[in-house]
């Protein structure tokens, strides 16, 4: 019934974020990545101002998000909020509620069923940032081949057992060196990333209230946790709620928090 913890390890959640505070994780993954790459984005391309405001640190830059799961969607929100011209690339096709969410926040959705990575690169132009959120090695390697000059590629997925694939490491190394690219992995965010996630959640709540609510597929009692984990996920994010008054019915499920 009670949890005891040192105060310095906790981040207070404002009352207005009570219903969506659980989304701070996995938003912290994107926050940590943005924190690590922000100085690179400002210092590497010499035409960018050295002290760009946080809400404009992606101004004039293009970001590509791979995947429209919780990590990808929250990452897209963070990138749009930071000023990036944001594209989201995944296999889903219209009509689909997640695609509606992507367009609703001002990003552009492109289906892998309709465009290859070379097609996408031709449409987008120089891709400054790739935010990978699919956990599929073949997909990630294909995207790495279209990363632009001075581009940064962020890996968030952890692939499970997958079939062996053919790759050309010599070409990848050559392109990364000659195009001045960076490959970055991100996980296990710290206190600063959690604080930033809560600030951004408040921004998301005010800017895209319907989209934020759509991220949570449903709220369920603890007794249903195992069922939600084992069942095929069809929603975005399901939440375990310990208070009956905070639960709401939903037909979809996903990885619960």
PDB file of N, CA and C in Angstrom, residues 74-146:
ATOM      1  N   UNK A  74       5.325   9.694 -29.373  1.00  0.00           N
ATOM      2  CA  UNK A  74       5.771  10.699 -28.415  1.00  0.00           C
ATOM      3  C   UNK A  74       7.037  11.395 -28.904  1.00  0.00           C
ATOM      4  N   UNK A  75       7.913  10.641 -29.564  1.00  0.00           N
ATOM      5  CA  UNK A  75       9.099  11.249 -30.152  1.00  0.00           C
ATOM      6  C   UNK A  75       8.735  12.258 -31.225  1.00  0.00           C
ATOM      7  N   UNK A  76       7.746  11.927 -32.048  1.00  0.00           N
ATOM      8  CA  UNK A  76       7.297  12.853 -33.092  1.00  0.00           C
ATOM      9  C   UNK A  76       6.741  14.134 -32.479  1.00  0.00           C
ATOM     10  N   UNK A  77       5.974  13.994 -31.397  1.00  0.00           N
ATOM     11  CA  UNK A  77       5.448  15.180 -30.713  1.00  0.00           C
ATOM     12  C   UNK A  77       6.580  16.067 -30.206  1.00  0.00           C
ATOM     13  N   UNK A  78       7.601  15.436 -29.606  1.00  0.00           N
ATOM     14  CA  UNK A  78       8.730  16.194 -29.084  1.00  0.00           C
ATOM     15  C   UNK A  78       9.482  16.911 -30.205  1.00  0.00           C
ATOM     16  N   UNK A  79       9.636  16.239 -31.332  1.00  0.00           N
ATOM     17  CA  UNK A  79      10.367  16.833 -32.453  1.00  0.00           C
ATOM     18  C   UNK A  79       9.589  17.982 -33.088  1.00  0.00           C
ATOM     19  N   UNK A  80       8.284  17.812 -33.249  1.00  0.00           N
ATOM     20  CA  UNK A  80       7.460  18.896 -33.786  1.00  0.00           C
ATOM     21  C   UNK A  80       7.517  20.099 -32.848  1.00  0.00           C
ATOM     22  N   UNK A  81       7.433  19.833 -31.539  1.00  0.00           N
ATOM     23  CA  UNK A  81       7.485  20.914 -30.554  1.00  0.00           C
ATOM     24  C   UNK A  81       8.824  21.641 -30.580  1.00  0.00           C
ATOM     25  N   UNK A  82       9.890  20.916 -30.947  1.00  0.00           N
ATOM     26  CA  UNK A  82      11.229  21.515 -31.007  1.00  0.00           C
ATOM     27  C   UNK A  82      11.479  22.248 -32.319  1.00  0.00           C
ATOM     28  N   UNK A  83      10.485  22.256 -33.213  1.00  0.00           N
ATOM     29  CA  UNK A  83      10.613  23.021 -34.442  1.00  0.00           C
ATOM     30  C   UNK A  83      11.056  22.251 -35.663  1.00  0.00           C
ATOM     31  N   UNK A  84      11.284  20.936 -35.522  1.00  0.00           N
ATOM     32  CA  UNK A  84      11.683  20.134 -36.681  1.00  0.00           C
ATOM     33  C   UNK A  84      10.517  19.986 -37.658  1.00  0.00           C
ATOM     34  N   UNK A  85      10.822  20.006 -38.938  1.00  0.00           N
ATOM     35  CA  UNK A  85       9.867  19.549 -39.947  1.00  0.00           C
ATOM     36  C   UNK A  85       9.897  18.030 -39.885  1.00  0.00           C
ATOM     37  N   UNK A  86       8.811  17.431 -39.411  1.00  0.00           N
ATOM     38  CA  UNK A  86       8.832  16.033 -39.001  1.00  0.00           C
ATOM     39  C   UNK A  86       8.034  15.138 -39.938  1.00  0.00           C
ATOM     40  N   UNK A  87       8.677  14.048 -40.351  1.00  0.00           N
ATOM     41  CA  UNK A  87       8.038  13.000 -41.135  1.00  0.00           C
ATOM     42  C   UNK A  87       8.010  11.725 -40.297  1.00  0.00           C
ATOM     43  N   UNK A  88       6.949  10.951 -40.443  1.00  0.00           N
ATOM     44  CA  UNK A  88       6.827   9.676 -39.749  1.00  0.00           C
ATOM     45  C   UNK A  88       6.635   8.586 -40.794  1.00  0.00           C
ATOM     46  N   UNK A  89       7.432   7.533 -40.688  1.00  0.00           N
ATOM     47  CA  UNK A  89       7.463   6.474 -41.700  1.00  0.00           C
ATOM     48  C   UNK A  89       7.187   5.133 -41.031  1.00  0.00           C
ATOM     49  N   UNK A  90       6.146   4.452 -41.488  1.00  0.00           N
ATOM     50  CA  UNK A  90       5.809   3.156 -40.924  1.00  0.00           C
ATOM     51  C   UNK A  90       4.999   2.369 -41.947  1.00  0.00           C
ATOM     52  N   UNK A  91       4.620   1.131 -41.604  1.00  0.00           N
ATOM     53  CA  UNK A  91       3.974   0.262 -42.581  1.00  0.00           C
ATOM     54  C   UNK A  91       2.460   0.430 -42.638  1.00  0.00           C
ATOM     55  N   UNK A  92       1.869   1.095 -41.648  1.00  0.00           N
ATOM     56  CA  UNK A  92       0.415   1.256 -41.633  1.00  0.00           C
ATOM     57  C   UNK A  92      -0.058   2.084 -42.823  1.00  0.00           C
ATOM     58  N   UNK A  93      -1.273   1.803 -43.276  1.00  0.00           N
ATOM     59  CA  UNK A  93      -1.840   2.520 -44.422  1.00  0.00           C
ATOM     60  C   UNK A  93      -3.154   3.188 -43.999  1.00  0.00           C
ATOM     61  N   UNK A  94      -3.564   4.188 -44.751  1.00  0.00           N
ATOM     62  CA  UNK A  94      -4.837   4.877 -44.495  1.00  0.00           C
ATOM     63  C   UNK A  94      -6.010   3.923 -44.757  1.00  0.00           C
ATOM     64  N   UNK A  95      -7.109   4.073 -44.012  1.00  0.00           N
ATOM     65  CA  UNK A  95      -7.287   4.924 -42.835  1.00  0.00           C
ATOM     66  C   UNK A  95      -6.781   4.221 -41.579  1.00  0.00           C
ATOM     67  N   UNK A  96      -6.222   4.975 -40.648  1.00  0.00           N
ATOM     68  CA  UNK A  96      -5.697   4.395 -39.416  1.00  0.00           C
ATOM     69  C   UNK A  96      -5.641   5.489 -38.350  1.00  0.00           C
ATOM     70  N   UNK A  97      -6.122   5.211 -37.126  1.00  0.00           N
ATOM     71  CA  UNK A  97      -6.153   6.258 -36.094  1.00  0.00           C
ATOM     72  C   UNK A  97      -4.778   6.808 -35.744  1.00  0.00           C
ATOM     73  N   UNK A  98      -3.727   5.975 -35.830  1.00  0.00           N
ATOM     74  CA  UNK A  98      -2.397   6.483 -35.498  1.00  0.00           C
ATOM     75  C   UNK A  98      -1.908   7.462 -36.566  1.00  0.00           C
ATOM     76  N   UNK A  99      -2.286   7.206 -37.809  1.00  0.00           N
ATOM     77  CA  UNK A  99      -1.932   8.137 -38.878  1.00  0.00           C
ATOM     78  C   UNK A  99      -2.659   9.461 -38.667  1.00  0.00           C
ATOM     79  N   UNK A 100      -3.910   9.388 -38.247  1.00  0.00           N
ATOM     80  CA  UNK A 100      -4.665  10.613 -37.945  1.00  0.00           C
ATOM     81  C   UNK A 100      -3.976  11.400 -36.837  1.00  0.00           C
ATOM     82  N   UNK A 101      -3.427  10.689 -35.846  1.00  0.00           N
ATOM     83  CA  UNK A 101      -2.725  11.363 -34.756  1.00  0.00           C
ATOM     84  C   UNK A 101      -1.488  12.073 -35.279  1.00  0.00           C
ATOM     85  N   UNK A 102      -0.750  11.407 -36.175  1.00  0.00           N
ATOM     86  CA  UNK A 102       0.464  12.000 -36.751  1.00  0.00           C
ATOM     87  C   UNK A 102       0.131  13.300 -37.480  1.00  0.00           C
ATOM     88  N   UNK A 103      -0.876  13.255 -38.337  1.00  0.00           N
ATOM     89  CA  UNK A 103      -1.241  14.457 -39.093  1.00  0.00           C
ATOM     90  C   UNK A 103      -1.828  15.524 -38.181  1.00  0.00           C
ATOM     91  N   UNK A 104      -2.482  15.085 -37.091  1.00  0.00           N
ATOM     92  CA  UNK A 104      -3.092  16.020 -36.167  1.00  0.00           C
ATOM     93  C   UNK A 104      -2.088  16.875 -35.409  1.00  0.00           C
ATOM     94  N   UNK A 105      -0.860  16.402 -35.265  1.00  0.00           N
ATOM     95  CA  UNK A 105       0.162  17.187 -34.562  1.00  0.00           C
ATOM     96  C   UNK A 105       1.036  17.989 -35.532  1.00  0.00           C
ATOM     97  N   UNK A 106       0.707  17.923 -36.827  1.00  0.00           N
ATOM     98  CA  UNK A 106       1.449  18.716 -37.798  1.00  0.00           C
ATOM     99  C   UNK A 106       2.609  18.018 -38.454  1.00  0.00           C
ATOM    100  N   UNK A 107       2.731  16.695 -38.254  1.00  0.00           N
ATOM    101  CA  UNK A 107       3.776  15.927 -38.933  1.00  0.00           C
ATOM    102  C   UNK A 107       3.203  15.335 -40.224  1.00  0.00           C
ATOM    103  N   UNK A 108       4.075  14.817 -41.063  1.00  0.00           N
ATOM    104  CA  UNK A 108       3.664  14.214 -42.333  1.00  0.00           C
ATOM    105  C   UNK A 108       3.888  12.716 -42.276  1.00  0.00           C
ATOM    106  N   UNK A 109       2.860  11.940 -42.580  1.00  0.00           N
ATOM    107  CA  UNK A 109       2.984  10.488 -42.540  1.00  0.00           C
ATOM    108  C   UNK A 109       3.245   9.943 -43.941  1.00  0.00           C
ATOM    109  N   UNK A 110       4.185   8.989 -44.021  1.00  0.00           N
ATOM    110  CA  UNK A 110       4.484   8.294 -45.272  1.00  0.00           C
ATOM    111  C   UNK A 110       4.489   6.799 -44.977  1.00  0.00           C
ATOM    112  N   UNK A 111       3.722   6.027 -45.741  1.00  0.00           N
ATOM    113  CA  UNK A 111       3.649   4.583 -45.532  1.00  0.00           C
ATOM    114  C   UNK A 111       4.734   3.867 -46.327  1.00  0.00           C
ATOM    115  N   UNK A 112       5.353   2.868 -45.701  1.00  0.00           N
ATOM    116  CA  UNK A 112       6.351   2.062 -46.398  1.00  0.00           C
ATOM    117  C   UNK A 112       5.717   1.230 -47.502  1.00  0.00           C
ATOM    118  N   UNK A 113       4.377   1.101 -47.457  1.00  0.00           N
ATOM    119  CA  UNK A 113       3.668   0.390 -48.518  1.00  0.00           C
ATOM    120  C   UNK A 113       3.574   1.232 -49.784  1.00  0.00           C
ATOM    121  N   UNK A 114       3.774   2.534 -49.650  1.00  0.00           N
ATOM    122  CA  UNK A 114       3.617   3.439 -50.787  1.00  0.00           C
ATOM    123  C   UNK A 114       4.924   4.050 -51.257  1.00  0.00           C
ATOM    124  N   UNK A 115       5.956   4.031 -50.397  1.00  0.00           N
ATOM    125  CA  UNK A 115       7.225   4.672 -50.762  1.00  0.00           C
ATOM    126  C   UNK A 115       8.387   3.924 -50.134  1.00  0.00           C
ATOM    127  N   UNK A 116       9.446   3.714 -50.914  1.00  0.00           N
ATOM    128  CA  UNK A 116      10.672   3.110 -50.403  1.00  0.00           C
ATOM    129  C   UNK A 116      11.508   4.178 -49.711  1.00  0.00           C
ATOM    130  N   UNK A 117      12.591   3.770 -49.069  1.00  0.00           N
ATOM    131  CA  UNK A 117      13.460   4.760 -48.434  1.00  0.00           C
ATOM    132  C   UNK A 117      14.070   5.726 -49.452  1.00  0.00           C
ATOM    133  N   UNK A 118      14.538   5.255 -50.617  1.00  0.00           N
ATOM    134  CA  UNK A 118      15.025   6.218 -51.616  1.00  0.00           C
ATOM    135  C   UNK A 118      13.929   7.185 -52.069  1.00  0.00           C
ATOM    136  N   UNK A 119      12.696   6.691 -52.229  1.00  0.00           N
ATOM    137  CA  UNK A 119      11.577   7.576 -52.569  1.00  0.00           C
ATOM    138  C   UNK A 119      11.380   8.631 -51.491  1.00  0.00           C
ATOM    139  N   UNK A 120      11.441   8.181 -50.256  1.00  0.00           N
ATOM    140  CA  UNK A 120      11.246   9.086 -49.123  1.00  0.00           C
ATOM    141  C   UNK A 120      12.331  10.155 -49.085  1.00  0.00           C
ATOM    142  N   UNK A 121      13.584   9.747 -49.295  1.00  0.00           N
ATOM    143  CA  UNK A 121      14.692  10.698 -49.275  1.00  0.00           C
ATOM    144  C   UNK A 121      14.546  11.736 -50.387  1.00  0.00           C
ATOM    145  N   UNK A 122      14.060  11.297 -51.525  1.00  0.00           N
ATOM    146  CA  UNK A 122      13.852  12.232 -52.630  1.00  0.00           C
ATOM    147  C   UNK A 122      12.752  13.237 -52.291  1.00  0.00           C
ATOM    148  N   UNK A 123      11.727  12.774 -51.593  1.00  0.00           N
ATOM    149  CA  UNK A 123      10.616  13.643 -51.214  1.00  0.00           C
ATOM    150  C   UNK A 123      11.019  14.619 -50.121  1.00  0.00           C
ATOM    151  N   UNK A 124      11.768  14.138 -49.136  1.00  0.00           N
ATOM    152  CA  UNK A 124      12.091  14.940 -47.966  1.00  0.00           C
ATOM    153  C   UNK A 124      13.268  15.877 -48.212  1.00  0.00           C
ATOM    154  N   UNK A 125      14.260  15.413 -48.955  1.00  0.00           N
ATOM    155  CA  UNK A 125      15.501  16.167 -49.097  1.00  0.00           C
ATOM    156  C   UNK A 125      16.502  15.705 -48.054  1.00  0.00           C
ATOM    157  N   UNK A 126      17.398  16.587 -47.631  1.00  0.00           N
ATOM    158  CA  UNK A 126      18.409  16.200 -46.645  1.00  0.00           C
ATOM    159  C   UNK A 126      17.748  15.860 -45.309  1.00  0.00           C
ATOM    160  N   UNK A 127      17.956  14.650 -44.822  1.00  0.00           N
ATOM    161  CA  UNK A 127      17.378  14.218 -43.554  1.00  0.00           C
ATOM    162  C   UNK A 127      18.404  14.477 -42.453  1.00  0.00           C
ATOM    163  N   UNK A 128      18.115  15.441 -41.592  1.00  0.00           N
ATOM    164  CA  UNK A 128      19.069  15.854 -40.561  1.00  0.00           C
ATOM    165  C   UNK A 128      19.058  14.933 -39.350  1.00  0.00           C
ATOM    166  N   UNK A 129      17.905  14.328 -39.055  1.00  0.00           N
ATOM    167  CA  UNK A 129      17.777  13.497 -37.870  1.00  0.00           C
ATOM    168  C   UNK A 129      16.846  12.325 -38.162  1.00  0.00           C
ATOM    169  N   UNK A 130      17.285  11.116 -37.829  1.00  0.00           N
ATOM    170  CA  UNK A 130      16.420   9.937 -37.878  1.00  0.00           C
ATOM    171  C   UNK A 130      16.233   9.448 -36.454  1.00  0.00           C
ATOM    172  N   UNK A 131      14.971   9.295 -36.060  1.00  0.00           N
ATOM    173  CA  UNK A 131      14.631   8.799 -34.719  1.00  0.00           C
ATOM    174  C   UNK A 131      13.991   7.430 -34.898  1.00  0.00           C
ATOM    175  N   UNK A 132      14.780   6.390 -34.673  1.00  0.00           N
ATOM    176  CA  UNK A 132      14.328   5.010 -34.897  1.00  0.00           C
ATOM    177  C   UNK A 132      13.567   4.496 -33.691  1.00  0.00           C
ATOM    178  N   UNK A 133      12.336   4.002 -33.926  1.00  0.00           N
ATOM    179  CA  UNK A 133      11.504   3.513 -32.824  1.00  0.00           C
ATOM    180  C   UNK A 133      10.744   2.259 -33.238  1.00  0.00           C
ATOM    181  N   UNK A 134      11.423   1.365 -33.962  1.00  0.00           N
ATOM    182  CA  UNK A 134      10.768   0.134 -34.415  1.00  0.00           C
ATOM    183  C   UNK A 134      11.457  -1.123 -33.899  1.00  0.00           C
ATOM    184  N   UNK A 135      12.726  -1.046 -33.561  1.00  0.00           N
ATOM    185  CA  UNK A 135      13.432  -2.216 -33.054  1.00  0.00           C
ATOM    186  C   UNK A 135      13.655  -3.290 -34.093  1.00  0.00           C
ATOM    187  N   UNK A 136      13.708  -2.894 -35.369  1.00  0.00           N
ATOM    188  CA  UNK A 136      13.934  -3.860 -36.445  1.00  0.00           C
ATOM    189  C   UNK A 136      15.227  -3.487 -37.166  1.00  0.00           C
ATOM    190  N   UNK A 137      16.222  -4.372 -37.111  1.00  0.00           N
ATOM    191  CA  UNK A 137      17.556  -4.041 -37.604  1.00  0.00           C
ATOM    192  C   UNK A 137      17.583  -3.761 -39.108  1.00  0.00           C
ATOM    193  N   UNK A 138      16.852  -4.541 -39.895  1.00  0.00           N
ATOM    194  CA  UNK A 138      16.866  -4.347 -41.347  1.00  0.00           C
ATOM    195  C   UNK A 138      16.277  -2.981 -41.700  1.00  0.00           C
ATOM    196  N   UNK A 139      15.174  -2.627 -41.063  1.00  0.00           N
ATOM    197  CA  UNK A 139      14.523  -1.336 -41.291  1.00  0.00           C
ATOM    198  C   UNK A 139      15.476  -0.202 -40.939  1.00  0.00           C
ATOM    199  N   UNK A 140      16.163  -0.343 -39.805  1.00  0.00           N
ATOM    200  CA  UNK A 140      17.087   0.697 -39.353  1.00  0.00           C
ATOM    201  C   UNK A 140      18.259   0.869 -40.315  1.00  0.00           C
ATOM    202  N   UNK A 141      18.806  -0.237 -40.810  1.00  0.00           N
ATOM    203  CA  UNK A 141      19.934  -0.160 -41.741  1.00  0.00           C
ATOM    204  C   UNK A 141      19.526   0.496 -43.058  1.00  0.00           C
ATOM    205  N   UNK A 142      18.322   0.214 -43.504  1.00  0.00           N
ATOM    206  CA  UNK A 142      17.835   0.859 -44.727  1.00  0.00           C
ATOM    207  C   UNK A 142      17.726   2.368 -44.528  1.00  0.00           C
ATOM    208  N   UNK A 143      17.227   2.768 -43.372  1.00  0.00           N
ATOM    209  CA  UNK A 143      17.079   4.196 -43.094  1.00  0.00           C
ATOM    210  C   UNK A 143      18.431   4.877 -42.955  1.00  0.00           C
ATOM    211  N   UNK A 144      19.406   4.179 -42.392  1.00  0.00           N
ATOM    212  CA  UNK A 144      20.736   4.745 -42.214  1.00  0.00           C
ATOM    213  C   UNK A 144      21.350   5.132 -43.557  1.00  0.00           C
ATOM    214  N   UNK A 145      20.991   4.414 -44.604  1.00  0.00           N
ATOM    215  CA  UNK A 145      21.548   4.688 -45.928  1.00  0.00           C
ATOM    216  C   UNK A 145      21.033   5.988 -46.540  1.00  0.00           C
ATOM    217  N   UNK A 146      19.928   6.534 -46.009  1.00  0.00           N
ATOM    218  CA  UNK A 146      19.398   7.787 -46.559  1.00  0.00           C
ATOM    219  C   UNK A 146      19.589   8.961 -45.592  1.00  0.00           C
TER     220      UNK A 146
END
